[in-house]
XYZ file of C-alpha atoms in Angstrom:
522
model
C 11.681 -12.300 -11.712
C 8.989 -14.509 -13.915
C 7.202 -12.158 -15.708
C 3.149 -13.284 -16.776
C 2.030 -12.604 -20.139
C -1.242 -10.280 -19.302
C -1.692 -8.843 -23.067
C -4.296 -11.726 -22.860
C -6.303 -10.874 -19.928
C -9.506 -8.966 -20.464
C -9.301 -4.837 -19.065
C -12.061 -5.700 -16.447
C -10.294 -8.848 -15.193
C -7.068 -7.321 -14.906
C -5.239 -7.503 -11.661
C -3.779 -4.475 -10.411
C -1.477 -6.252 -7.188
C 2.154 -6.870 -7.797
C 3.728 -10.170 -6.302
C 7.107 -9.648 -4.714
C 9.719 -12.723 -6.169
C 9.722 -15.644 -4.919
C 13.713 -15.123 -4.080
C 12.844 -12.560 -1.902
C 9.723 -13.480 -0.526
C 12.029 -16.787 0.878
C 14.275 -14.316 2.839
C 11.850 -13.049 4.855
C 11.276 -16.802 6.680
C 15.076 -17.546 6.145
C 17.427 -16.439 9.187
C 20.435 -16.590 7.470
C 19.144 -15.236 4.264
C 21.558 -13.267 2.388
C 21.305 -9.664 3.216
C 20.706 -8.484 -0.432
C 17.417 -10.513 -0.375
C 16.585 -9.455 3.035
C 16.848 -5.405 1.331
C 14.782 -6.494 -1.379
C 12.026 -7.761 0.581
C 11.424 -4.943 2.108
C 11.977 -2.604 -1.670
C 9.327 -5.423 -3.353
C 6.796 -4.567 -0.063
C 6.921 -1.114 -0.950
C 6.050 -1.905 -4.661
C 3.232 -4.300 -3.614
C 2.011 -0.870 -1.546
C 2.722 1.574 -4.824
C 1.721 -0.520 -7.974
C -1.554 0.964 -8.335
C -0.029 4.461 -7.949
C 2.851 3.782 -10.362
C 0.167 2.569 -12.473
C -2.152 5.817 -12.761
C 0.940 7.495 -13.406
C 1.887 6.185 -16.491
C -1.462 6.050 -17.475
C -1.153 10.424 -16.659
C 2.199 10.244 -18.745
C 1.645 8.581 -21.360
C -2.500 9.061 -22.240
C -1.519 9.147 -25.757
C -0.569 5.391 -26.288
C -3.713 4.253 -25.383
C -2.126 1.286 -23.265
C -4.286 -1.173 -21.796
C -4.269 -2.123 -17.860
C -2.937 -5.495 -18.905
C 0.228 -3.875 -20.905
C 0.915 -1.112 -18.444
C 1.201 -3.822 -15.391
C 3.397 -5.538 -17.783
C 5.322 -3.003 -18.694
C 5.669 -1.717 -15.283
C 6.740 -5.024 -14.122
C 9.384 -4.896 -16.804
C 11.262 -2.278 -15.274
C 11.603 -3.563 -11.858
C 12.941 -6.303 -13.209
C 15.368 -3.944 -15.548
C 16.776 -2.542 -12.140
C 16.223 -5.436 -9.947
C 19.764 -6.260 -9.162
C 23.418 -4.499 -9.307
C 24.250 -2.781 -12.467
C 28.365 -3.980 -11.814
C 29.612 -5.123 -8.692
C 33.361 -4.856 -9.037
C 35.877 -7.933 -6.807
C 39.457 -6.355 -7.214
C 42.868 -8.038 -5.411
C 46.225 -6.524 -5.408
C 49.113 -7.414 -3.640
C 50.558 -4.124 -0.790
C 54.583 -4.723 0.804
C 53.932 -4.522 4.094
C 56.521 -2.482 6.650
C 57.559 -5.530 7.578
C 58.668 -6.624 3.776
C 55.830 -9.108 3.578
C 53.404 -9.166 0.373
C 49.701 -9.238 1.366
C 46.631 -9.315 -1.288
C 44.172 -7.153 -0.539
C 40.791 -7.781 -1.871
C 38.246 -4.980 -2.293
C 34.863 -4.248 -3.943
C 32.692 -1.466 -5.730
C 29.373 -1.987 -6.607
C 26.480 0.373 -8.432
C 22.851 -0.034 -8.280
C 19.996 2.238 -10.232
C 22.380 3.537 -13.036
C 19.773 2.534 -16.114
C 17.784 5.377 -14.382
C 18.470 8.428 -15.768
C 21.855 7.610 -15.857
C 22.800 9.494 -13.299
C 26.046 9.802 -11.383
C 26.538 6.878 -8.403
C 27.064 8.236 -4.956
C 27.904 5.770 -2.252
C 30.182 5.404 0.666
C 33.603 3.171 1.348
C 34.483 1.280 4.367
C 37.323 -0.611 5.626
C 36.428 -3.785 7.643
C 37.473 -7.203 7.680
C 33.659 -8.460 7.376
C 32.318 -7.591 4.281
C 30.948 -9.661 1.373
C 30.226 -9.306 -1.982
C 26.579 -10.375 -0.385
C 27.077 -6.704 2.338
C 27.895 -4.319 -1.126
C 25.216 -5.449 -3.325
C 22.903 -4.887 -0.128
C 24.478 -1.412 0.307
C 24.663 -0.417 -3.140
C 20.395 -0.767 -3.019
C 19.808 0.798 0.239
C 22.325 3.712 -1.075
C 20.400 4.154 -3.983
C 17.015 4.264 -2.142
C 18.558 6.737 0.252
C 19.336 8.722 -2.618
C 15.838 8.490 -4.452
C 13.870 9.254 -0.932
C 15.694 12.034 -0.236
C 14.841 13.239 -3.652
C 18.631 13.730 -5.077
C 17.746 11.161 -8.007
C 21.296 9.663 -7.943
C 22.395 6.242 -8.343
C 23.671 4.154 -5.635
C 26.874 2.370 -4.746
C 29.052 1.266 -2.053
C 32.378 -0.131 -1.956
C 35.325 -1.149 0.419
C 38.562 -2.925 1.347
C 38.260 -5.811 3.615
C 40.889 -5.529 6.226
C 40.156 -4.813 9.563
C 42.239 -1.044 9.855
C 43.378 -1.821 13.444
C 46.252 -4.043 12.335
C 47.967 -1.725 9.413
C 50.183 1.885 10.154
C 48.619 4.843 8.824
C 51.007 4.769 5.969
C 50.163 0.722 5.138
C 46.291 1.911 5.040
C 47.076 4.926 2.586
C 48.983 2.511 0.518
C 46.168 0.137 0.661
C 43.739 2.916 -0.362
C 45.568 4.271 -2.915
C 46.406 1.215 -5.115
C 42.468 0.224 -4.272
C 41.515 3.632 -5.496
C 43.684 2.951 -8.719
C 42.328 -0.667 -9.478
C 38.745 1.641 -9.407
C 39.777 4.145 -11.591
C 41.567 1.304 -13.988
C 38.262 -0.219 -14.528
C 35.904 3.191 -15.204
C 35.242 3.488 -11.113
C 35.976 6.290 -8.862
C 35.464 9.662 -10.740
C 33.065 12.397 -10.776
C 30.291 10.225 -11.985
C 31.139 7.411 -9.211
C 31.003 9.507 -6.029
C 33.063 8.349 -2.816
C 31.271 9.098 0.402
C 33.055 7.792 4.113
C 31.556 5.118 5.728
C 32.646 2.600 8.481
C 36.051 3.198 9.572
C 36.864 6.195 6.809
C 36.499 9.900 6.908
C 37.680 13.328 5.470
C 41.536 11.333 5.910
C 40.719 8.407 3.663
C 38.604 10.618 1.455
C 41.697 13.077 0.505
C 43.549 10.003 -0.453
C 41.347 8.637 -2.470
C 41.132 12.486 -3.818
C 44.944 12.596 -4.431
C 45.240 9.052 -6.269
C 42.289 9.913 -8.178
C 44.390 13.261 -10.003
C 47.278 10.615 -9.748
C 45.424 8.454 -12.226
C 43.758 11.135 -14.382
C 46.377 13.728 -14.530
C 43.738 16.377 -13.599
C 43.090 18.313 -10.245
C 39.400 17.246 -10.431
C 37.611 17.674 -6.940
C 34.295 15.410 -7.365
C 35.503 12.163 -6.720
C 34.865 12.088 -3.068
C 33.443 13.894 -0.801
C 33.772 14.597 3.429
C 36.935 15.833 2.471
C 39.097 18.389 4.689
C 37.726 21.679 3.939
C 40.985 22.848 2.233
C 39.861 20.000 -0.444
C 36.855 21.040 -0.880
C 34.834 19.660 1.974
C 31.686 20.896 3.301
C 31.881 22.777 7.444
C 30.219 20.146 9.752
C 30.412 17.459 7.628
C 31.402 15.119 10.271
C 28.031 15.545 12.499
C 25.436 15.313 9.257
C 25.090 11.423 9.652
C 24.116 11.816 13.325
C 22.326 15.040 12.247
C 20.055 13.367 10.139
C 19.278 10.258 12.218
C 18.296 13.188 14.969
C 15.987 14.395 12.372
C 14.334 11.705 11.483
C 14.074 10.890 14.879
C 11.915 14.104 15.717
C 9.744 14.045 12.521
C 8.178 10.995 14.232
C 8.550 11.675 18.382
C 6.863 14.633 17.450
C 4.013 13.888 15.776
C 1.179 13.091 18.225
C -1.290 10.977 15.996
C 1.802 8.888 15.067
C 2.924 8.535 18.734
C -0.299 7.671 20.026
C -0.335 4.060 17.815
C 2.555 3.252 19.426
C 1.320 3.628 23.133
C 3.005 6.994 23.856
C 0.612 9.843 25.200
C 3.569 12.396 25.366
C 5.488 13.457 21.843
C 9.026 15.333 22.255
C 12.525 13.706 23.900
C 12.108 15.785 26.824
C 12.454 12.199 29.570
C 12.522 9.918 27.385
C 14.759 6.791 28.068
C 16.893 5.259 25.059
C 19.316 2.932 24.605
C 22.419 2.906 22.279
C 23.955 0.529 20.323
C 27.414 1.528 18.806
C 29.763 4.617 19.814
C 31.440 5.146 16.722
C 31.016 8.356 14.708
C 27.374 8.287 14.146
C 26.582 7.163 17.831
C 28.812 8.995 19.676
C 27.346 12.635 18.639
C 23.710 11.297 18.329
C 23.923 10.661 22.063
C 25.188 13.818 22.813
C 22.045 15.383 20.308
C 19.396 13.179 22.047
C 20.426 14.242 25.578
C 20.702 17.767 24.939
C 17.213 17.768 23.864
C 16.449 16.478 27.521
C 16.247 12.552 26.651
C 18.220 9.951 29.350
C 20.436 7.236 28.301
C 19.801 4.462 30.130
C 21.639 1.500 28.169
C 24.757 1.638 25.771
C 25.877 -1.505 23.893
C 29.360 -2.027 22.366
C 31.376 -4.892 20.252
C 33.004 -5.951 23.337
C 30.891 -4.829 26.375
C 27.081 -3.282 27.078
C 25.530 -1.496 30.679
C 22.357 -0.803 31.468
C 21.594 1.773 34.355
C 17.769 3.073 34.673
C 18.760 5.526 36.884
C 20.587 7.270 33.518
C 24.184 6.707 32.355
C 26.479 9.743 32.266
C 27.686 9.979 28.329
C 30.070 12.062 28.378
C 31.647 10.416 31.522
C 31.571 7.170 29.643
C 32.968 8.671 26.421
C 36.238 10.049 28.423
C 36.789 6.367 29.862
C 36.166 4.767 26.523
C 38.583 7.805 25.168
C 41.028 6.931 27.510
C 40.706 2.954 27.561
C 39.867 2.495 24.323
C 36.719 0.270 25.598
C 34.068 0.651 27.529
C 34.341 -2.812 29.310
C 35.068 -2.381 33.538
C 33.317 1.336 33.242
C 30.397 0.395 36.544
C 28.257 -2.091 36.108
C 28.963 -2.459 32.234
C 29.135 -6.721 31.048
C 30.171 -8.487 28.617
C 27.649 -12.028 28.670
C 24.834 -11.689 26.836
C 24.929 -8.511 25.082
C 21.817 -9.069 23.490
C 19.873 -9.047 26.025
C 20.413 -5.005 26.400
C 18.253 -4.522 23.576
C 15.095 -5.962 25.676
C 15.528 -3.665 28.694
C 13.190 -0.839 29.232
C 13.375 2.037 27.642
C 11.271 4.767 25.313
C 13.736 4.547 22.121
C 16.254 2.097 20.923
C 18.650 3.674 18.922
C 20.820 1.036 16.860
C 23.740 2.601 15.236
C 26.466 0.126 14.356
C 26.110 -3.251 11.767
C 23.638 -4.600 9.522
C 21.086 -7.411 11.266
C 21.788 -6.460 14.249
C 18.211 -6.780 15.683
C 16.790 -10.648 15.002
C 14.153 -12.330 15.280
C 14.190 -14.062 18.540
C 15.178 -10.837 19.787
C 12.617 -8.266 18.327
C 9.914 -10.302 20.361
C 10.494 -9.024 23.793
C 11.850 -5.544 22.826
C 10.016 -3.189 25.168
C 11.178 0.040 23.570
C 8.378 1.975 21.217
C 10.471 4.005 18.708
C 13.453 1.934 17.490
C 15.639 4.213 15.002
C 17.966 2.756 12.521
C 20.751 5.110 12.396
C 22.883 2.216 10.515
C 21.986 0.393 7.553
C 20.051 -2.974 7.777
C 20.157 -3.346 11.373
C 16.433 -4.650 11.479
C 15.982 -8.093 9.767
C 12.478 -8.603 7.780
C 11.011 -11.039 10.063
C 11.943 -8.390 13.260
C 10.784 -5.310 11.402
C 6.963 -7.160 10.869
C 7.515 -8.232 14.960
C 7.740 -4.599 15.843
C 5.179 -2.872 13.885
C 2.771 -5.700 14.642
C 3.103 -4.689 18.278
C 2.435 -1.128 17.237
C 6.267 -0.500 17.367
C 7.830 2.796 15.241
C 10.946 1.766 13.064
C 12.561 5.353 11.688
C 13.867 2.995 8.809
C 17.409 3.356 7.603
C 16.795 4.887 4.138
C 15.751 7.869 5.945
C 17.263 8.120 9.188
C 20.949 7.437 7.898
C 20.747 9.664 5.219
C 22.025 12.845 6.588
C 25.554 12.041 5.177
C 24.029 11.475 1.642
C 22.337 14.944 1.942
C 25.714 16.850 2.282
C 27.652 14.455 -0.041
C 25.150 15.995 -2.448
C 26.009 19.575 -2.021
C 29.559 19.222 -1.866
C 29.881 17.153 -5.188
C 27.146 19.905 -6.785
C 29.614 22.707 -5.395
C 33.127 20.637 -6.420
C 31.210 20.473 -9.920
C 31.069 24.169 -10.162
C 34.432 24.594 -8.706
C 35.931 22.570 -11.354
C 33.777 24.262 -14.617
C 31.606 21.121 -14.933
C 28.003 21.919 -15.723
C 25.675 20.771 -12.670
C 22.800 21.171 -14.500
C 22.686 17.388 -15.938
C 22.538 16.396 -12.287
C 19.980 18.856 -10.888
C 17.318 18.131 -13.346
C 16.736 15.132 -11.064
C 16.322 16.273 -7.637
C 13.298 17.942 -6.091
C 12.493 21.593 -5.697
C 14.052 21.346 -1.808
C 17.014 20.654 -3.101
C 17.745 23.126 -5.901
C 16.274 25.712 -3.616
C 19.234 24.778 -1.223
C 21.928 24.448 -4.081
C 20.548 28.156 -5.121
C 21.408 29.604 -2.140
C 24.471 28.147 -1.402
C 25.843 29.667 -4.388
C 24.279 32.961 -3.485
C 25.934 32.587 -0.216
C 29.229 31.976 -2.053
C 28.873 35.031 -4.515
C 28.215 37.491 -1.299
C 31.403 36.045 -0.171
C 33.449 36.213 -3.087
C 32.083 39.458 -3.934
C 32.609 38.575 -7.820
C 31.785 35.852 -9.729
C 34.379 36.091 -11.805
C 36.486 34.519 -8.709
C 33.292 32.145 -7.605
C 34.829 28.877 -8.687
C 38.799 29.686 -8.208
C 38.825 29.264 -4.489
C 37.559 26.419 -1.873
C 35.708 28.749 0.504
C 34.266 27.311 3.311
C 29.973 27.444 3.743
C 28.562 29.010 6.156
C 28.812 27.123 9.406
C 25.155 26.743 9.720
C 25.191 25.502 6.241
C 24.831 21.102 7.155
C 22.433 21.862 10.146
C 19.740 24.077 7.488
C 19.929 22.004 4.557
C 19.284 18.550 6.805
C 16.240 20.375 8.472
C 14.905 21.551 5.037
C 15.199 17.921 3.223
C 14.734 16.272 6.183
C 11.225 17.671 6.706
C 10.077 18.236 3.305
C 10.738 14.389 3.046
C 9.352 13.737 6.455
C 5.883 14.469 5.569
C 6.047 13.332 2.660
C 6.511 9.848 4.278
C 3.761 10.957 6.589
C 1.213 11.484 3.852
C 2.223 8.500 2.185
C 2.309 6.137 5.352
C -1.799 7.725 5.457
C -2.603 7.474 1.276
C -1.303 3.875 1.603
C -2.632 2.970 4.899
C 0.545 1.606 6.261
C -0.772 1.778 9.836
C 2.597 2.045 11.654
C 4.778 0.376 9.045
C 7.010 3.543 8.232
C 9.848 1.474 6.658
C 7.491 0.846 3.798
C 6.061 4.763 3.605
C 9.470 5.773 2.938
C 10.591 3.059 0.200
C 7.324 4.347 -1.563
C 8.466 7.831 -1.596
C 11.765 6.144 -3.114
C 10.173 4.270 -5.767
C 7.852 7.248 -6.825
C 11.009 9.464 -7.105
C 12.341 6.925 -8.966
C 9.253 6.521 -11.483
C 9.138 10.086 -12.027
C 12.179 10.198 -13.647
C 11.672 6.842 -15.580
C 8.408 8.718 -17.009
C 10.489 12.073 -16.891
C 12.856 10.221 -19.242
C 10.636 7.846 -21.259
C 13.082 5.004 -19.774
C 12.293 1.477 -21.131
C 8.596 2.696 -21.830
């Protein structure tokens, strides 16, 4: 980022806008911009929205320097550009012997973004698939981090995987592969308790207890906070499989039901009860989302796949279609489903357009004719720049993905705190960041284990399960103490529709606040 010299400039003169980069301002017109531009676009919007804010802050903090409006904006600018890219992205390859006595390398990556802040522990997920890019971690490693700073945790963020697509290796090939990936991590100063592991695409509590098990491997200690969504007898958290869809359900209803919100888009009626949606992706944020939005009386009327999509507006029977797909292993030849033009699903009619599978997965060309009036991003990226200022210029909703696919961040947060205690580490160092909501939560939790102990003299010498309710409270609680606090930005901004943006500016103010908390690069 160019930074201007304003120590010149007189106080009255003094601008207070912010300019996003010229790098990222490109990606919004580019279509094949990289998708670690395309994120930052829509971070450096939100700042353009917030400078003024950040700026009155500091001025609050730090009255006693007597800092002019010139310096300040300087300053400020100064630490976006501090944390404008990746801390470290780590590119690792290591040969595995495969079963059939072949040697294939295997390349993998781990990246970190926000760590200068606070330096706080980095909690991100890992996936397995044959697509990603140096270009796809960088890009996750941000929106992980502004997950984690607008749901008011205050970690870092990161994101890492192995690119091989999991289909074609044996269980005991992929724990190989994980295992001497998990190693290269740990090698290089990756993959402990202050570089959280969180499952993404294609991993879950399985993966997780490997990486769990090489980690001790490597340290020579039965530490517990490496990962998290592991099997409860690790130390996992009850329901932790459900809190991605969980949250995306959320998120959903702190908008559907809000009728001053609704009404810009077009809809009289707030609530699911009717409403149509369509889903894109069955995997294992889809697949229970469904189930959530049609329990609360909503009708799926389109489902879209990798290899096949239907649309039905007299309503498609899920849990029909799940058996078939369960059975099959696709959904293709189940009715009227095709496989030509999948895109063109995501134009049909319908109330909601749920899009829960890969990054930039809803273009341009596309966004134009979508008919739907709430489109939720229970994935990460799925809406392109250019697409996401489409929909909200045609009064369209976007629950944006910092928000709405956070729920699995939320409990990865409480079950490190928890694996923290349960190995003697102090959690103090990492509470000090998060908001009231959540050391309310973290309070009772450990209330909840005392009671169940019965002495706290055994409190940390046993993985006891939570209570089963535990993941559905604490996503309600953060999920609408951050909810309106979207809201009231998305009003003190006026963002008109343009949610996306609200929540990146609850992000970046967390963020500030601990900059200021912290005297960071002031």
């Amino acid at each position: 980022m160019h930074l201007r010299n304003l120590s010149s400039v007189p106080k009255s003169i003094a601008r207070i806008d912010y300019d996003i980069p010229e790098r990222y301002r490109n990606a919004f017109f580019l279509a094949n911009a990289a998708f670690f531009d395309s994120t930052n676009w829509f971070l450096h919007r939100a700042y353009e929205a917030v400078f003024p804010i950040l700026k009155n802050s500091y001025r609050e903090h730090f009255q006693s320097l007597h800092v002019n409006d010139s310096n300040i904006h300087e300053k400020l600018e100064n630490i976006v550009e501090s944390i404008d890219q990746c801390n470290s992205i780590l590119d690792v390859r290591f040969p595995v012997k495969r079963e059939n006595g072949k040697l294939e390398v295997i390349r993998g990556f781990r990246a970190h973004y926000g760590e200068a802040i606070g330096n706080t522990p980095c909690l991100g997920g890992f996936r397995i698939h044959s697509s990603i890019t140096r270009d796809h971690i960088k890009a996750l490693a941000l929106l992980s981090a502004m997950k984690n700073f607008c749901i008011g945790t205050g970690l870092s963020g990161a994101m890492g995987g192995i690119k091989v697509n999991p289909k074609e290796y044996s269980e005991c090939e992929l724990k190989e592969i994980v295992s001497l990936y998990v190693t290269e991590l740990y090698k290089k100063g990756y993959c402990n308790h202050t570089d959280i592991v969180h499952p993404d695409v294609n991993t879950s509590a399985k993966e997780m207890s490997w990486v769990q098990e090489t980690f001790s491997k490597c340290s020579g200690q039965s530490l517990n906070a490496a990962s998290t969504g592991k099997p409860l007898e690790c130390g996992g958290v009850e329901n932790y499989d459900i809190a991605a869809a969980l949250g995306a359900f959320k998120a959903l209803e702190t908008f559907i039901n809000n009728g001053e919100i609704m009404l810009k888009t077009g809809c009289i009626k707030t609530g699911l009860k009717n409403k149509r949606f369509i889903i894109q992706g069955l995997g294992k944020v889809g697949r229970p989302l469904g189930v959530m939005l049609i329990e609360n009386g909503a009708i799926c009327v389109g489902v879209k796949e990798e290899d096949a999509y239907l649309y039905d507006a007299k309503g498609i029977d899920l849990y029909e279609l799940y058996k078939y797909k369960d059975d099959h292993g696709t959904i293709e030849n189940f009715g009227i489903s095709k496989t030509e033009f999948p895109d063109s699903i995501f134009t049909e009619e319908c109330d909601i357009l749920v899009l829960a599978a890969r990054q930039k997965s809803l273009v341009c060309y596309i966004a134009r004719d979508v008919k739907a009036r709430v489109i939720l991003e229970a994935s990460d990226g799925p809406v392109t720049p250019t697409s996401h200022k489409i929909l909200t210029t045609k009064s369209k909703l976007v629950v944006p993905d910092i928000y709405a696919s956070a729920g699995a961040a939320v409990i990865s947060y409480f079950e490190y705190l928890r694996n923290l205690q349960q190995i003697g580490l102090p959690t103090d160092n990492v509470l000090r960041f998060s908001t009231n909501i959540h050391q309310q939560i973290f309070q009772s939790m450990n209330q909840a284990q005392l009671k169940v102990n019965g002495s706290s003299q055994t409190q940390y010498n046993v993985f006891l399960p939570l209570d089963h309710n535990f993941c559905t409270n604490s996503i309600e609680c953060v999920y609408s103490s951050v909810g309106q606090e979207i809201i009231k930005n998305l009003e003190q901004f006026k963002l008109g529709i343009d949610v996306r943006t609200a929540a990146y500016t609850v992000a970046i103010q967390n963020m500030f606040k601990i900059f200021f908390q912290q005297k960071i690069l002031i």
